[in-house]
GROMACS .gro file of C-alpha atoms in nm:
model
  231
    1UNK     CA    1   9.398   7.063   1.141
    2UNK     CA    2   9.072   7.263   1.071
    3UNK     CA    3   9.162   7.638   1.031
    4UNK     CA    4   8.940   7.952   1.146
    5UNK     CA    5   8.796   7.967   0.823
    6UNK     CA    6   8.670   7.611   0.834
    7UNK     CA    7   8.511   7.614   1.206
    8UNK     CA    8   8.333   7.943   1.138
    9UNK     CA    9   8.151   7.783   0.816
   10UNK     CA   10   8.083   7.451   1.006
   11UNK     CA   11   7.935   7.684   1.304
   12UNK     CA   12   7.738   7.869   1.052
   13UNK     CA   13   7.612   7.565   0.924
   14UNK     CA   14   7.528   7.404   1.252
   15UNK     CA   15   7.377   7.689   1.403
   16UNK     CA   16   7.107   7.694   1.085
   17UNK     CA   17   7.029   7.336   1.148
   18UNK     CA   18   6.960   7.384   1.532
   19UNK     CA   19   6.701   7.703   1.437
   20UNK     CA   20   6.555   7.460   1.162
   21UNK     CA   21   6.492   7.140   1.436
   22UNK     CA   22   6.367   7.456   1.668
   23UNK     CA   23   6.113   7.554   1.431
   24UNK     CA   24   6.040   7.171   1.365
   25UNK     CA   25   5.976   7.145   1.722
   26UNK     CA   26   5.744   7.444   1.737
   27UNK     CA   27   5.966   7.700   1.911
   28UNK     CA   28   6.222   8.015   1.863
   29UNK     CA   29   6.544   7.951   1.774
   30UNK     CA   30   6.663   8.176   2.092
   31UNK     CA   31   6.500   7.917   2.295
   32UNK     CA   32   6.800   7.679   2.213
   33UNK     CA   33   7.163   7.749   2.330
   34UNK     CA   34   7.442   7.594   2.189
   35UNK     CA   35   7.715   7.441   2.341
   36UNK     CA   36   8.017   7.415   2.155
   37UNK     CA   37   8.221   7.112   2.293
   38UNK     CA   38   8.606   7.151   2.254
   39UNK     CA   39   8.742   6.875   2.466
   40UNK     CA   40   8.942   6.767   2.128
   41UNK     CA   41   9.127   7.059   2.081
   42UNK     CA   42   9.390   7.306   2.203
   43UNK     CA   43   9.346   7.648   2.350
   44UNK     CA   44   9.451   7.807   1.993
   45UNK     CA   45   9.198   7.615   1.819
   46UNK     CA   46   8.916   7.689   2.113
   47UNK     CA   47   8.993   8.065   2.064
   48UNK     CA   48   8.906   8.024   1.734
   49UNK     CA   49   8.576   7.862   1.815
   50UNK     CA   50   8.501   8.204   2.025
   51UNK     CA   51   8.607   8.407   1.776
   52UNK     CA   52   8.374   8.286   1.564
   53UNK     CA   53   8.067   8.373   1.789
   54UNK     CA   54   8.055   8.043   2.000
   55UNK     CA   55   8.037   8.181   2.387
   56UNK     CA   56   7.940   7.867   2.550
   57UNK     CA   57   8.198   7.638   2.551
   58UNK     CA   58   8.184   7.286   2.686
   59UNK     CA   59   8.479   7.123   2.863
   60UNK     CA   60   8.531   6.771   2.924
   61UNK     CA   61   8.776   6.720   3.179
   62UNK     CA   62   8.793   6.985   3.473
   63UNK     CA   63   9.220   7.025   3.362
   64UNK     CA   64   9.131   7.166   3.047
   65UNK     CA   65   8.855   7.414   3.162
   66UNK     CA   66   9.114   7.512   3.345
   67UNK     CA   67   9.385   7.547   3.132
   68UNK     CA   68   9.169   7.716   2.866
   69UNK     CA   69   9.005   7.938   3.074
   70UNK     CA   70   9.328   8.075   3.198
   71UNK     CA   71   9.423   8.148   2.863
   72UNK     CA   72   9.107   8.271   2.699
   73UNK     CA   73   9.040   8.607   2.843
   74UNK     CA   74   8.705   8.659   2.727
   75UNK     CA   75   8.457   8.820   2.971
   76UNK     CA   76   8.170   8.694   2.749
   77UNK     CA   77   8.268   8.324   2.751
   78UNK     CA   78   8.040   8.091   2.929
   79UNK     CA   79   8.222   7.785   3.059
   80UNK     CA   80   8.032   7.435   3.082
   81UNK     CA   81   8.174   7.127   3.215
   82UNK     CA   82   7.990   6.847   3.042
   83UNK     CA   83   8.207   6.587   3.182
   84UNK     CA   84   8.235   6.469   3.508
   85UNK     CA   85   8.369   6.614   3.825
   86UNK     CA   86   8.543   6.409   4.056
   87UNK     CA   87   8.552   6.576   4.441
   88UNK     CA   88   8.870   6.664   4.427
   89UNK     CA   89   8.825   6.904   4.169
   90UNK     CA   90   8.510   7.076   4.317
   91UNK     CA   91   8.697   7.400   4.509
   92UNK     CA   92   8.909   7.526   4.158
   93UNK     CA   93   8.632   7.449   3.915
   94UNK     CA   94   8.336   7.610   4.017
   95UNK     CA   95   8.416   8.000   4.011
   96UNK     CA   96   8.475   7.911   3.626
   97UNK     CA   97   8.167   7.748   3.500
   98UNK     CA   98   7.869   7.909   3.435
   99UNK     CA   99   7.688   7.544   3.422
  100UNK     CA  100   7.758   7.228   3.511
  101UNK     CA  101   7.594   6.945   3.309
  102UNK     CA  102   7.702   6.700   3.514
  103UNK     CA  103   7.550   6.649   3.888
  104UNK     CA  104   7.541   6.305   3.890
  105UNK     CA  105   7.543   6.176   4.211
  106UNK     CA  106   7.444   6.309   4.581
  107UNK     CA  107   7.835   6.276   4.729
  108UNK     CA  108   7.893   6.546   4.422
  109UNK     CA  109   7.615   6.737   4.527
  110UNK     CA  110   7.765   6.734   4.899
  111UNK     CA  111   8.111   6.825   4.842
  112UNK     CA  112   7.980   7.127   4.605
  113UNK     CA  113   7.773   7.275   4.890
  114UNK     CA  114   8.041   7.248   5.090
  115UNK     CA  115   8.275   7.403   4.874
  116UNK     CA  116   8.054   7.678   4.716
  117UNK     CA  117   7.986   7.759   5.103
  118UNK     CA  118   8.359   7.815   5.180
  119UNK     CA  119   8.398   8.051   4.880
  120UNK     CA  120   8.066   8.218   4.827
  121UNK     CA  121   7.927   8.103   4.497
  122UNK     CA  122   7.632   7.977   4.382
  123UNK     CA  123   7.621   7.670   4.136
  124UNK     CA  124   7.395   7.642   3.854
  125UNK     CA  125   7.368   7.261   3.785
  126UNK     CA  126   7.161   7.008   3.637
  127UNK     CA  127   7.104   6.690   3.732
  128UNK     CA  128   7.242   6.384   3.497
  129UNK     CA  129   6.986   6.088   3.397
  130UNK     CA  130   7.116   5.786   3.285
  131UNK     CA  131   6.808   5.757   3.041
  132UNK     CA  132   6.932   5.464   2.834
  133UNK     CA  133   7.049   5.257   3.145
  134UNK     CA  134   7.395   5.230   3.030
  135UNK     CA  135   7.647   5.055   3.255
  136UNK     CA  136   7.931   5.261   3.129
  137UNK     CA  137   7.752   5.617   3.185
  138UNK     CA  138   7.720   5.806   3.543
  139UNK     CA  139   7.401   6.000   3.639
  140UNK     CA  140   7.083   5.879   3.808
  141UNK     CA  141   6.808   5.632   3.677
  142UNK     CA  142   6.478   5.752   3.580
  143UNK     CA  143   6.350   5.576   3.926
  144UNK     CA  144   6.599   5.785   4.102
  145UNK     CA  145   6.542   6.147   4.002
  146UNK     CA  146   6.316   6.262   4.260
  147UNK     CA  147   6.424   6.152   4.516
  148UNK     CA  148   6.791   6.277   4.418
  149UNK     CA  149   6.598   6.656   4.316
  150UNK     CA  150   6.476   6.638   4.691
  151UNK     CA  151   6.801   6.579   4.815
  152UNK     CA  152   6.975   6.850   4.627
  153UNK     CA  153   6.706   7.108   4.655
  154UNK     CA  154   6.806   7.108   5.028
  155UNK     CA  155   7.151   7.251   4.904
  156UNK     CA  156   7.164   7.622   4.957
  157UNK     CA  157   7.448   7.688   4.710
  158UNK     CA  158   7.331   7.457   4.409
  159UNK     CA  159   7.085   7.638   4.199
  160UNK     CA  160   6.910   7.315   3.975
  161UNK     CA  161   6.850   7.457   3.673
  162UNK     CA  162   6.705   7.118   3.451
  163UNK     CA  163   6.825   6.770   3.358
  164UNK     CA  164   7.080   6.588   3.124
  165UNK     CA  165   7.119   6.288   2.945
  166UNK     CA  166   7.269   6.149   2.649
  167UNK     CA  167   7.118   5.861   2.448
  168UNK     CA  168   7.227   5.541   2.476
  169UNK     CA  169   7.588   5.442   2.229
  170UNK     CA  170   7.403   5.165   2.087
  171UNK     CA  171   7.068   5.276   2.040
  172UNK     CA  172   6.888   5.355   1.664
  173UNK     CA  173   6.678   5.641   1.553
  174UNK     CA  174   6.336   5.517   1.720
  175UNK     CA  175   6.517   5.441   2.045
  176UNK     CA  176   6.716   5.746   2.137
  177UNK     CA  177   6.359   5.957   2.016
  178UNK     CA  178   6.178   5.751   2.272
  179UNK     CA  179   6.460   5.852   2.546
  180UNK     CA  180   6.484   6.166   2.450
  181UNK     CA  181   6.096   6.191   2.464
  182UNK     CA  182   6.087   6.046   2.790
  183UNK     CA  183   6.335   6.298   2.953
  184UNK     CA  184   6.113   6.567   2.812
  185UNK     CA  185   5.831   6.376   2.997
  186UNK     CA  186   6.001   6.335   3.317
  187UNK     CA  187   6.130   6.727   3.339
  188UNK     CA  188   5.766   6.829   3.300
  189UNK     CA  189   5.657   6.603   3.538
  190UNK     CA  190   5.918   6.724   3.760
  191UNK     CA  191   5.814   7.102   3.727
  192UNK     CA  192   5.504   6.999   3.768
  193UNK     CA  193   5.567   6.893   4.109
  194UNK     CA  194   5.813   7.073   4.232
  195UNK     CA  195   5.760   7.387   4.024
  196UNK     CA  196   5.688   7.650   4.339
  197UNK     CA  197   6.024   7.551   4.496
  198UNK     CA  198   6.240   7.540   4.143
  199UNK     CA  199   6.199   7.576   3.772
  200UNK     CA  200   6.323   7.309   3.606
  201UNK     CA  201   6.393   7.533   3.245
  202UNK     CA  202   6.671   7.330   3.125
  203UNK     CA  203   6.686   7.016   2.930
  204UNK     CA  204   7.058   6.929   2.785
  205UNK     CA  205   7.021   6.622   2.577
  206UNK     CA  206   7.157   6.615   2.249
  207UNK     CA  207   7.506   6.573   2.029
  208UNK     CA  208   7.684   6.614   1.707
  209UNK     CA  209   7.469   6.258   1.542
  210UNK     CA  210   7.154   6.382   1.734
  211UNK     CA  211   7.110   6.703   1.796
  212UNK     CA  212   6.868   6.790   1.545
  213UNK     CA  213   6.605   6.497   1.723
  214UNK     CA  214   6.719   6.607   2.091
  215UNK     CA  215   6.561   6.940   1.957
  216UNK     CA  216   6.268   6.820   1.827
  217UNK     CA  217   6.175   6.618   2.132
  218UNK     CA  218   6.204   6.919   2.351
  219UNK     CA  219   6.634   7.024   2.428
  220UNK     CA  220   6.664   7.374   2.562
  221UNK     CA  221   7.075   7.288   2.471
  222UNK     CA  222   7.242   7.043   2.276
  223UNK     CA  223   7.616   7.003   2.267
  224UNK     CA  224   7.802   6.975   1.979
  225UNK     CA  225   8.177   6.879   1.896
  226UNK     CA  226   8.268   6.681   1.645
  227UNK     CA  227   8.017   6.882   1.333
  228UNK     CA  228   8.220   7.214   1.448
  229UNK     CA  229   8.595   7.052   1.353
  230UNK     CA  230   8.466   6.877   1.047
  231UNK     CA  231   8.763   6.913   0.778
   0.00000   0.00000   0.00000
């Protein structure tokens, strides 16, 4: 198991390497968040993560948010579910998160109006593109998006905030720059056409074996797990 020690050097160290890809990528380090993804580990270990000066945390699996959020009392915390949210799970989840990554499909996007109507929230979201057109992943294609924006913009409870996508499990270096490239592409095309009804300022693409690229190309937040529990 990694101890406190050991998560707050590996956070020290990835931190450094996302303001080094930021200034790579001609931009502030501030303008990238991370998120540190603890879907692996326990509450104990999480805490740890926090106490080390991580505040957005990313959540897999709507149970563990949960869980973990019950038993992390920290004001300052930001929760993110990366993962995604089946319907059922709508009504407890979203007082806790701060973002969800993972609007993927319109029946989501219906069942969180309704909900977030019922107990007066508002949802920041982005929408999920399934960039690499991989049969296993969820999240719209490219040819999709707007059409799926249009939808969801009608939602008065779901605040779009940006898109998300992970690159594709098989592809190499020059591939998963090229989709990474082309989300950047496709949220400024986006703005650029729906920019007086939303601002599309978010772009979550990027994980522990590509953050650094995600970055380059254009992230506004990568999320990183594995790199963080490193023994």
């Amino acid at each position: 198991m990694v101890d406190a020690r050991k998560i707050k050097e590996n956070l020290e160290r990835v931190n450094a390497r996302v303001a080094e890809a930021a200034e790579r990528g001609g931009r502030l380090p501030d303008q990238v968040r991370l998120v540190a993804v603890c879907k692996y580990v326990d509450a104990e270990i999480t805490k740890s993560v926090v106490n080390s000066g991580a505040l957005d945390i990313g959540e897999n699996r709507p149970q563990q948010l949960w869980q973990k959020a019950e038993q992390i009392k920290v004001p300052s915390v930001n929760w993110h579910l990366i993962g995604q949210l089946q319907t059922n799970k709508v009504k407890r989840t979203l007082p806790l998160i701060t973002l969800l990554h993972s609007l993927d499909r319109l029946k989501l996007a219906r069942v969180i109006e309704q909900q977030a109507s019922q107990i007066g929230v508002q949802v920041d979201a982005l929408v999920q593109v399934n960039v690499s057109r991989d049969e296993s992943k969820s999240g719209f294609q490219c040819s999709e998006v707007e059409y799926a924006l249009e939808q969801i913009m009608e939602c008065q409870h779901i605040n779009v905030k940006g898109l998300m996508a992970m690159a594709g499990l098989d592809s190499d270096v020059p591939t998963t720059r090229r989709e990474f490239e082309s989300m950047r592409r496709l949220q400024d095309r986006l703005q650029a056409k729906y920019g007086d009804q939303i601002t599309l300022s978010e772009l979550s693409m990027g994980m522990s074996r590509d953050y650094e690229m995600a970055i380059e190309e254009g992230a506004t937040i990568v999320r990183v797990g594995s790199e963080i529990f490193r023994e």
